[in-house]
XYZ file of C-alpha atoms in Angstrom:
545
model
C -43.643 1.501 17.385
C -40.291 1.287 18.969
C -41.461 -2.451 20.431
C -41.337 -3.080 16.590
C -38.506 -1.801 15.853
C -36.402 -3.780 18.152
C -38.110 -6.867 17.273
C -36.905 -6.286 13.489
C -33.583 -5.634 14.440
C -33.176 -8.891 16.868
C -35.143 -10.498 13.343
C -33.108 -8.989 10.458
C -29.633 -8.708 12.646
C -29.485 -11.707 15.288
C -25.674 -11.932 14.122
C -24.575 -8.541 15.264
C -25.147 -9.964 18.784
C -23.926 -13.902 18.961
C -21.863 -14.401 16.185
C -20.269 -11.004 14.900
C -17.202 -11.427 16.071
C -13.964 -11.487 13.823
C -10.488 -11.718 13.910
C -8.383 -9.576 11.286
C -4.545 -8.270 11.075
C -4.009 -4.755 11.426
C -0.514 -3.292 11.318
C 1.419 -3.474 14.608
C 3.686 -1.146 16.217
C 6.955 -3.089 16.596
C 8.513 -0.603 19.197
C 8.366 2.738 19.964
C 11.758 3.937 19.079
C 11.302 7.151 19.552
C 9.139 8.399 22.516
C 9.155 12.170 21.977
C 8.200 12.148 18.660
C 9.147 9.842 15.446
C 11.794 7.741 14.280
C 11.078 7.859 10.870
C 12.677 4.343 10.020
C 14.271 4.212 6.200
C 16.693 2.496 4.465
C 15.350 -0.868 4.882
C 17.690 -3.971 4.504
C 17.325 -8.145 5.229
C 20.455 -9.656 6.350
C 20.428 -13.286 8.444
C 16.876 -12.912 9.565
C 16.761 -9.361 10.652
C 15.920 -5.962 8.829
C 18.544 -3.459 9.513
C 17.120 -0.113 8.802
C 18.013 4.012 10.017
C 16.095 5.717 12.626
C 16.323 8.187 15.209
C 15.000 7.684 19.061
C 14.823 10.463 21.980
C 18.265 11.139 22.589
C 20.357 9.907 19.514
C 20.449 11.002 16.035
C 19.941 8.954 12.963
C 21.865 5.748 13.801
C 22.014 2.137 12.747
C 18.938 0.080 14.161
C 17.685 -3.714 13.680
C 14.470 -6.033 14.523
C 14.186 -9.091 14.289
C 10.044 -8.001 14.348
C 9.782 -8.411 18.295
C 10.178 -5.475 20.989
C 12.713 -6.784 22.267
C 14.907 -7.275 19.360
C 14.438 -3.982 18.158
C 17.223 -2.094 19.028
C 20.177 0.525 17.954
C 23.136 -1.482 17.001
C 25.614 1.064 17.435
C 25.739 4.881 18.263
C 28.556 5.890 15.550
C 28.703 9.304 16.756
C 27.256 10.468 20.284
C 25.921 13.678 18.948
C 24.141 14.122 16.083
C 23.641 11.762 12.793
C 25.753 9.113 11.470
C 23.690 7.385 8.826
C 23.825 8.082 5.194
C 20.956 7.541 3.018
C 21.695 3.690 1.803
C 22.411 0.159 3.437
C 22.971 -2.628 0.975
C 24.565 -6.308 1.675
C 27.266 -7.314 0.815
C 28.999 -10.648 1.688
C 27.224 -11.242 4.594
C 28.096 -7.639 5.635
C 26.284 -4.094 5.865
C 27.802 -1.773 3.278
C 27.116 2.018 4.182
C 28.181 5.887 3.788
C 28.701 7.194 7.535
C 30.273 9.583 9.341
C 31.355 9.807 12.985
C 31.954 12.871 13.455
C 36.141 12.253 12.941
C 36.725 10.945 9.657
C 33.848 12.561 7.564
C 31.161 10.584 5.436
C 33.041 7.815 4.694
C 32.636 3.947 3.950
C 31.635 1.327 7.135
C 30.765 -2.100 7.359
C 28.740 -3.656 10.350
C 28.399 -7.731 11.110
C 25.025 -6.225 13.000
C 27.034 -6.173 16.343
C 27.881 -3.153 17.914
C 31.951 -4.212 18.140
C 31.497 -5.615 14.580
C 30.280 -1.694 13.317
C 33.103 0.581 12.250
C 34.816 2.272 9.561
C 35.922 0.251 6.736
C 38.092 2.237 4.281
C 38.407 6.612 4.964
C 38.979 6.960 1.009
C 39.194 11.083 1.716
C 41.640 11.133 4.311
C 41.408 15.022 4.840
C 37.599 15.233 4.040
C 34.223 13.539 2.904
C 34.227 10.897 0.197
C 30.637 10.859 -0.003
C 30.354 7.188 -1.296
C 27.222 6.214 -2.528
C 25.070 4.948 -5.432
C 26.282 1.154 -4.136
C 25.683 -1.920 -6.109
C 26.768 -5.707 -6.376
C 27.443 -7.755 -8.982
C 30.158 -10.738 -8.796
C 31.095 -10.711 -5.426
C 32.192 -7.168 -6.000
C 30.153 -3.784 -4.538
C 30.630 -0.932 -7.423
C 30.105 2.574 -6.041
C 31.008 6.284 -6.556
C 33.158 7.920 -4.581
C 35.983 11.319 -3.865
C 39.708 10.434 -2.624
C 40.228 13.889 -2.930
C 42.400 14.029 -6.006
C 40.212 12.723 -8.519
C 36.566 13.966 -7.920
C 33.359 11.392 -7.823
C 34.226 8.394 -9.464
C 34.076 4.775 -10.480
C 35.248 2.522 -7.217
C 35.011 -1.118 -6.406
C 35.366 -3.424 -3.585
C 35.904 -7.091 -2.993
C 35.092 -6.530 0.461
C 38.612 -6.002 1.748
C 40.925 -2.889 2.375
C 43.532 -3.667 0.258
C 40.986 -4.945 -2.561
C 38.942 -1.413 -2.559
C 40.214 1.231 -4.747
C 39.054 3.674 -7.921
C 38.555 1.454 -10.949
C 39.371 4.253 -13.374
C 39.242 7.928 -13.211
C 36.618 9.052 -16.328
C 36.713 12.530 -15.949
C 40.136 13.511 -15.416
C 38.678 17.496 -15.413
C 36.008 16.650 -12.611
C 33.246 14.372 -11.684
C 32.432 11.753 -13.123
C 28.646 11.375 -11.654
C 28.017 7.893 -11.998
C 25.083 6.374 -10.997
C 22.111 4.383 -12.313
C 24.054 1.088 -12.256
C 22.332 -1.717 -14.253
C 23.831 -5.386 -14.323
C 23.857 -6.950 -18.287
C 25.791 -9.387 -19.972
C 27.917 -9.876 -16.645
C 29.009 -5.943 -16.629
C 27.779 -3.212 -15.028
C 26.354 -0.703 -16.969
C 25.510 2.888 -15.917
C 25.421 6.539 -16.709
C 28.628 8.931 -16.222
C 30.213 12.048 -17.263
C 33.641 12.075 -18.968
C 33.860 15.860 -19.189
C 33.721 15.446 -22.740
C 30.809 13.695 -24.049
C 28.525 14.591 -21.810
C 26.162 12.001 -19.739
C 26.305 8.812 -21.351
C 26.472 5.274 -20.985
C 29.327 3.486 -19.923
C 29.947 0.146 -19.060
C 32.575 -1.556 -16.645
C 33.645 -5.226 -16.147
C 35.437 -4.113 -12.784
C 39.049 -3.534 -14.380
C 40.383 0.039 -15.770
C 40.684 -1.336 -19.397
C 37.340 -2.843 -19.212
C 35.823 0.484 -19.047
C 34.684 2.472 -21.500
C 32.012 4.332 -22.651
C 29.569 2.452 -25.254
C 27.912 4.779 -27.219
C 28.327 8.680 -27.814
C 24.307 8.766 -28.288
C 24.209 12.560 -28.432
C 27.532 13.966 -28.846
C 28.968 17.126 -26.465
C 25.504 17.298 -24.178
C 25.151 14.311 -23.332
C 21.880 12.078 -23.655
C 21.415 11.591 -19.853
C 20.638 7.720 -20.027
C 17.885 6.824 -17.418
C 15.303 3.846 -16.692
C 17.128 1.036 -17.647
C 15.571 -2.720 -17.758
C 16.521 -5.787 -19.458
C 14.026 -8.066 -22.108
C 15.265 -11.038 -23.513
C 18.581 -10.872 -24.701
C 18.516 -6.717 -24.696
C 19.262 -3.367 -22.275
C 16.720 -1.179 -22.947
C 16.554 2.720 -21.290
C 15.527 6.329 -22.310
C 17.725 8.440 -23.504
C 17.743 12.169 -24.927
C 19.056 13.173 -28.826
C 18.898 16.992 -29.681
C 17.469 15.336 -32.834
C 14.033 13.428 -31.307
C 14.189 14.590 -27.749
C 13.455 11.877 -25.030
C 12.990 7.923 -26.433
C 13.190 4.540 -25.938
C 16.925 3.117 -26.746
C 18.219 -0.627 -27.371
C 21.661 -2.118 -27.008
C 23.419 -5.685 -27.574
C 26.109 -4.160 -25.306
C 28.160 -3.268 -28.475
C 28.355 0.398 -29.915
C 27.387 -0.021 -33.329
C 24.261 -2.258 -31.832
C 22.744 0.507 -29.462
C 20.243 2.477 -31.323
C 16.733 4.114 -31.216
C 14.234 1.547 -31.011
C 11.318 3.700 -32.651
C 11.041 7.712 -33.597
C 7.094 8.135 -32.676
C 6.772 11.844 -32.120
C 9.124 13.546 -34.604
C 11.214 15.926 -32.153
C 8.672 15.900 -29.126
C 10.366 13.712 -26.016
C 8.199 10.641 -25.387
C 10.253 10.244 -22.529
C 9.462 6.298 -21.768
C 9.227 5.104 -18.312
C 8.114 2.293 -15.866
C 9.918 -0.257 -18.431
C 8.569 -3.293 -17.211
C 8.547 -7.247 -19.087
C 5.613 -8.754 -19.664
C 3.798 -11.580 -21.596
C 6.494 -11.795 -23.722
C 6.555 -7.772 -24.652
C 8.531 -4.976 -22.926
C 5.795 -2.369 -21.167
C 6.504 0.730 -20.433
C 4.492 4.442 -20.602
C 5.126 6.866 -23.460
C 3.638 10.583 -24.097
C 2.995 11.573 -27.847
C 0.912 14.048 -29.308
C -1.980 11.758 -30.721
C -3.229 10.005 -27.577
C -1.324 11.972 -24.561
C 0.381 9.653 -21.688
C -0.433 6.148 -22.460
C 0.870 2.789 -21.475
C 2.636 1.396 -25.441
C 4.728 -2.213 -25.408
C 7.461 -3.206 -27.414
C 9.097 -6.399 -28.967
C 12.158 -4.954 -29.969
C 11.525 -3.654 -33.451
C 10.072 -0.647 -34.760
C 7.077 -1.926 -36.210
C 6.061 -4.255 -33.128
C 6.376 -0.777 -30.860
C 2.742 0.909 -30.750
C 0.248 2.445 -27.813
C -0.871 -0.904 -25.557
C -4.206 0.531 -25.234
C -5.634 4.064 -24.817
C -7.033 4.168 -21.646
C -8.208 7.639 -21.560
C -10.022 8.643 -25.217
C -10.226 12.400 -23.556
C -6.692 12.943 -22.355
C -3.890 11.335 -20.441
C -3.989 8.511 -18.314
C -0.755 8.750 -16.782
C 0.142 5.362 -16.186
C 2.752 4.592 -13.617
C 3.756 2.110 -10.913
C 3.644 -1.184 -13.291
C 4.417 -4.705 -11.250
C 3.583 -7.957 -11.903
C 1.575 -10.123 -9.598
C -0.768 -13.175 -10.642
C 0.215 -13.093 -13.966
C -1.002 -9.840 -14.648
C 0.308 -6.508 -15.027
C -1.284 -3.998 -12.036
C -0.434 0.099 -12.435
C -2.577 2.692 -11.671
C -4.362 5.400 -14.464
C -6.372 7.512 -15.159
C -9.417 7.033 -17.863
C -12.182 9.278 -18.858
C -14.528 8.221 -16.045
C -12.924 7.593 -12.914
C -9.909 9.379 -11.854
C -6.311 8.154 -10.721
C -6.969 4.303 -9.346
C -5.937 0.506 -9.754
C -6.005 -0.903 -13.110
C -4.459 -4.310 -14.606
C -3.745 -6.038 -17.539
C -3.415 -9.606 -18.687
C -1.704 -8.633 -21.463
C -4.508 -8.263 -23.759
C -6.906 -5.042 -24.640
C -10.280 -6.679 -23.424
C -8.401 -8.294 -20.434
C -7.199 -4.477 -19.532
C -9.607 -2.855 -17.014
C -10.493 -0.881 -13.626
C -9.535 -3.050 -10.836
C -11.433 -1.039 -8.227
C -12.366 2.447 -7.967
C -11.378 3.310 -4.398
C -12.167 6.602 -4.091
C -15.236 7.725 -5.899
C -15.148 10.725 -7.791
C -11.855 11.644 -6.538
C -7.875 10.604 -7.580
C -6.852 7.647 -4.700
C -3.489 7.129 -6.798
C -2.573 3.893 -6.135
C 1.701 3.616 -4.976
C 4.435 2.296 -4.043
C 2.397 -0.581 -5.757
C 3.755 -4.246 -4.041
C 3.445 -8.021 -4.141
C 4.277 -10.009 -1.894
C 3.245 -13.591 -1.236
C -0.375 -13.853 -2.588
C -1.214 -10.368 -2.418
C -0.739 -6.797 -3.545
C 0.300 -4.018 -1.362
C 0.205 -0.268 -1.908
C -0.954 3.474 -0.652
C -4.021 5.163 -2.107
C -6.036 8.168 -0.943
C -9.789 6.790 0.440
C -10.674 10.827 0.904
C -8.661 13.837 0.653
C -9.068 14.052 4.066
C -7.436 11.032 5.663
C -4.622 10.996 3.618
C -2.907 7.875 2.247
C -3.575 4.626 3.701
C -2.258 0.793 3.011
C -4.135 -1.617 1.462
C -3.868 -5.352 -0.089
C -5.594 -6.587 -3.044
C -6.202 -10.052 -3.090
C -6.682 -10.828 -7.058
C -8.110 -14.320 -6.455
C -10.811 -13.737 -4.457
C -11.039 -9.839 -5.828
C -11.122 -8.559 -2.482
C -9.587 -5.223 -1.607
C -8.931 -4.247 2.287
C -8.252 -1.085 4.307
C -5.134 -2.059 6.445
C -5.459 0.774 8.953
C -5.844 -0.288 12.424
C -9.377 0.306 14.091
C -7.071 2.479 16.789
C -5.896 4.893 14.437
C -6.617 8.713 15.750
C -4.644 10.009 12.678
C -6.138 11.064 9.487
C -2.649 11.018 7.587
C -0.736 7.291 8.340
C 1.721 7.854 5.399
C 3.875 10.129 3.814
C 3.882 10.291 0.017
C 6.918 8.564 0.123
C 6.628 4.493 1.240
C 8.970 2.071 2.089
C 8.444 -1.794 3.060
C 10.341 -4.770 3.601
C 9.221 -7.977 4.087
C 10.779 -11.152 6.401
C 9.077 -14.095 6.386
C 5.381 -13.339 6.941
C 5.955 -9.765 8.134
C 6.097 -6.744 5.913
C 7.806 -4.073 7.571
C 6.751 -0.297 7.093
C 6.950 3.398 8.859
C 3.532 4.901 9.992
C 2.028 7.436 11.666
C -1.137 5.668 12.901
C -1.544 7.315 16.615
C -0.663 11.119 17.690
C 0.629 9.748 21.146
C 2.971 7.670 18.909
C 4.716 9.847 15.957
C 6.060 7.660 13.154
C 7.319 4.738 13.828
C 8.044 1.233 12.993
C 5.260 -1.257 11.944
C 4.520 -4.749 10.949
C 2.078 -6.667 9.204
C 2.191 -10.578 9.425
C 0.502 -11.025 5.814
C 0.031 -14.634 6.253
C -3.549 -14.389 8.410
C -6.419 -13.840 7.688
C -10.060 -12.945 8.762
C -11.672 -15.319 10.819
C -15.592 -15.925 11.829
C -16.760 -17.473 14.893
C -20.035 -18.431 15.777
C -20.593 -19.610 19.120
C -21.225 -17.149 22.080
C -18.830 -19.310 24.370
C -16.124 -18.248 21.825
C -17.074 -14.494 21.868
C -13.962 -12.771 23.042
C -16.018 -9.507 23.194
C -19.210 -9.524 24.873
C -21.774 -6.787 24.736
C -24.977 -6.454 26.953
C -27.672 -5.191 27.401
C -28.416 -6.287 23.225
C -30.241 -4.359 21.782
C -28.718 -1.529 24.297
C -30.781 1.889 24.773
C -28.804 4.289 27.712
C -25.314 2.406 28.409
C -23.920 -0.505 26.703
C -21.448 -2.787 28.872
C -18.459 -4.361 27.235
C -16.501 -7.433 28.662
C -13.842 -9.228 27.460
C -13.501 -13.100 28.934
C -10.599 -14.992 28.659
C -7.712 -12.499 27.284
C -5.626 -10.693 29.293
C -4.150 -7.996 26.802
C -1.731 -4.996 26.890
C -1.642 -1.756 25.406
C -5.007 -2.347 24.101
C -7.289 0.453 22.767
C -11.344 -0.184 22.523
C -12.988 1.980 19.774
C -16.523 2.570 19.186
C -17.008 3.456 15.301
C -20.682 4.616 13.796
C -22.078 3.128 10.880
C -19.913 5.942 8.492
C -16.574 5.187 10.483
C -16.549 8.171 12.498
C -15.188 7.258 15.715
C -17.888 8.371 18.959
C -15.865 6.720 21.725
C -11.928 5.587 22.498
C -10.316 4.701 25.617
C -6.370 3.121 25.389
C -5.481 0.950 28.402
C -2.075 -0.287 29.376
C -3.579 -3.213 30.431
C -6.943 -5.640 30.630
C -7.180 -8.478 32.432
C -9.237 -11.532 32.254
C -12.849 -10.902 32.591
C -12.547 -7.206 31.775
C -15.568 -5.096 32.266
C -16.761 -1.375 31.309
C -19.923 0.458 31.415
C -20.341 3.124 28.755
C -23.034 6.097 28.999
C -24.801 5.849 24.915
C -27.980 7.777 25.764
C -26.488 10.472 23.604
C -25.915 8.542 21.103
C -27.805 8.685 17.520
C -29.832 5.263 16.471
C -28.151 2.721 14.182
C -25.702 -0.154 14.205
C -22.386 0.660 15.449
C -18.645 -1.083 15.573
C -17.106 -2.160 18.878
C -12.927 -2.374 18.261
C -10.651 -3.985 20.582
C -6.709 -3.817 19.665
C -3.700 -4.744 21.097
C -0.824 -6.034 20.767
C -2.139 -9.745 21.116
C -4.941 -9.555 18.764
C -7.889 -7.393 16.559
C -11.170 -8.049 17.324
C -14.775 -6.326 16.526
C -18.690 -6.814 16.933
C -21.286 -5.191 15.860
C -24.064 -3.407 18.456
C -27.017 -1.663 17.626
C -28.846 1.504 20.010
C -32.399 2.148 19.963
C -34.595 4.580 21.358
């Protein structure tokens, strides 16, 4: 009987042992910044074909790295101050410099500028001579970076810079009593618009052309306490955002940029806040996700007018779907929600109700919720949840070919690779990423070069990994023939994923050969991994008794 059984498996399977073999791209580990523990790389910026991004190695604090995606141009550009951290929380460009709140240790959290040389880092402007200035909330529009900041006399306020000394100062002080909190900068109609405090009217919006007399606040939307403007997007000619009214709570507002033009766009729940978010353009309609008491959290559009705002579609008949994440790739909408069979996964929308469904359930009969949802190039990016278990993974979606992939490298040992939180960047091919794939590792800095895919070879004088005896009973021998790789790891990977054997080597040469004891071992097909830093490969072997 077990003469048989091998015979059907050489019949049914005869691929698993000449022509398994396939080449995929896994996330790499760029360099290990930090080798006694993590990095945690953030604040991810692309200036003249490198990301510039904050991280922390083994003996400095959270400083100012770059990579240009190699090892060997990964490296701290400057340590600001010797002992302890000098990054902020935000990097943004601005003519062809780095714009960023740090402190080194002397002159408080202040404002620098860095070419990306170490000579070319240093502080640009101490705006709080005899303190911190805090600047932050940074944003460019016409060759000018707009930004809040505290000289010490005036509180947080409205500052601008055209990039030199003598051209940086306060643009106006709005709240002469205090701060004037201003943040959530939107560009519109050539001006900055954004929410701030003027110690009288509360938080409202306020718009600035970059001169003193140019701002102003544009509408008193709900006088004393403010309406706390939030979520702003442009369709078509119009600024759209939510905004709060003692009168209807939380809603959707418009504005032509003139006072007696902003308004509410539609009152759907009497005094119950909708409170709108994800605002995201469309097929010609402005989407976003709205809360009433008739249908719960459900994604509604909008063309501007009351009667042309309504619910989209009511995903879940029994309760809330709880859209969020909306982005557009291949000329369809993709989010993630919630419905009355499945739980929290991948939807999309073409814009109409029948073209609105379930992209892929990823994790069956529990919430993956899809984030930090991304396109880039042909191909969608984000975190879901495969188990409760192992935590949040990356995937892609290719919507052409509707295939969806796991993106976590066969070496993996941890169950968790990302935090909820998820930041990428991408540079040419590469999408850039922090992950905690390995426990001899910590989290680090990643790449992905998006622009390969899988491969399938069939000849055995191709095989990179070779596996004998086939099928194998007591020991199975692998060899690998004409690679000579580094830091590689081999995995061995049962039919369910669990992982039965790992070794990491620092280094395989050319004709590499290992015996492994699977006598053990349970019959049924398993997965032979080999990954490194020059390439992913797998094939397939099968035990019997």
């Amino acid at each position: 009987m077990k003469r048989f059984y091998s015979k059907l498996l050489l019949v049914y399977f005869p691929c698993f042992f000449s022509c398994s073999i396939s080449y995929a791209q896994y996330p790499k580990l760029v360099k290990d910044i930090n080798t006694a523990g993590s990095c945690y790389p953030h604040g991810f910026v692309r200036l003249n074909d490198k990301i510039y991004f904050q991280a922390t190695d083994a003996t400095h604090g959270s400083e100012l790295w770059v990579t240009d995606g190699t090892e060997t141009g990964t490296y701290m550009v400057k340590d600001i101050v010797p002992q302890g951290d000098s990054i902020g929380f935000q990097l943004i460009v601005f003519k062809g410099l780095l714009f960023f709140n740090g402190d080194d240790g002397n002159s408080g959290e202040e404002l620098w500028v860095s070419d990306g040389t170490e000579t070319g880092t240093r502080l640009f402007l101490d705006i709080h001579a005899s303190g911190d200035s805090y600047p932050k909330n940074f944003f460019v529009l016409n060759d000018h970076l707009y930004f809040a900041a505290d000289d010490g006399v005036h509180g947080s306020e409205l500052w601008i810079s055209d990039g030199t000394v003598a051209g940086t100062h306060m643009v106006q002080d709005i709240n002469t009593t205090g701060d004037s909190f201003c943040s959530n900068f939107f560009a519109y109609q050539n001006k900055v618009y954004f929410s701030g405090n003027d110690g009288v009217s509360g938080n409202e919006v306020w718009t600035t052309d970059g001169t003193a007399a140019g701002t102003r606040l544009l509408a008193n939307i709900n006088p004393a306490s403010g309406s706390v403007p939030t979520n702003f997007a442009q369709f078509e000619d119009r600024l759209y955002f939510s905004a709060y009214t003692n009168a209807f709570g939380q809603e959707l507002w418009v504005t032509d940029g003139t006072e007696d033009g902003t308004h509410l766009v539609k009152i759907v729940d009497g005094n119950i806040s909708g409170y709108p978010s994800n605002l995201t353009p469309f097929d010609g309609k402005l989407f976003f996700v709205l809360e009433d008491t008739t249908y719960g959290s459900e994604p509604w559009v909008t063309d501007g007018t009351e009667a042309g705002t309504h619910l989209f579609k009511d995903i879940n008949p029994a309760g809330r779907s709880n859209c969020f994440n909306f982005v557009v790739y291949n000329n369809k909408l993709f989010f993630s929600a919630t419905d009355n069979i499945s739980q929290n996964e991948l939807w999309a929308t073409d814009g109409t109700l029948g073209g609105t469904r379930l992209v892929k359930d990823i994790f069956v009969g529990g919430h993956s919720s899809p984030r930090f949802l991304t396109a880039f190039k042909d191909k969608l990016y984000f975190t879901a949840l495969k188990s409760y278990t192992e935590g949040r993974q990356l995937w892609s979606y290719d919507d052409n070919t509707d295939v969806l992939t796991l993106l976590t490298p066969p070496d993996a040992d941890l169950p968790k690779p990302h935090d909820n939180d998820f930041e990428s960047i991408s540079l040419g091919n590469l999408l850039f990423f922090a992950a905690s794939y390995r426990s001899n590792l910590g989290n680090e800095l990643y790449s992905l070069n998006v622009n390969s895919s899988s491969v399938f070879k069939s000849s055995d004088e191709e095989d990179i990994i070779r596996l004998y005896p086939i099928p194998s009973r007591n020991e199975i021998s692998i060899q690998i023939k004409d690679y000579a790789l580094t830091n590689a790891t081999i995995t061995i990977s049962n039919s369910i994923g669990k992982i039965v054997k790992q070794i990491r080597m620092p280094e395989i040469t050319k004709g590499f050969s290992q015996t492994f004891d699977i006598s053990k071992w349970n019959s049924g097909i398993y997965i032979v991994n080999i990954s490194s830093k020059e390439l992913h490969a797998s094939k397939m072997l099968v035990r019997i008794q």
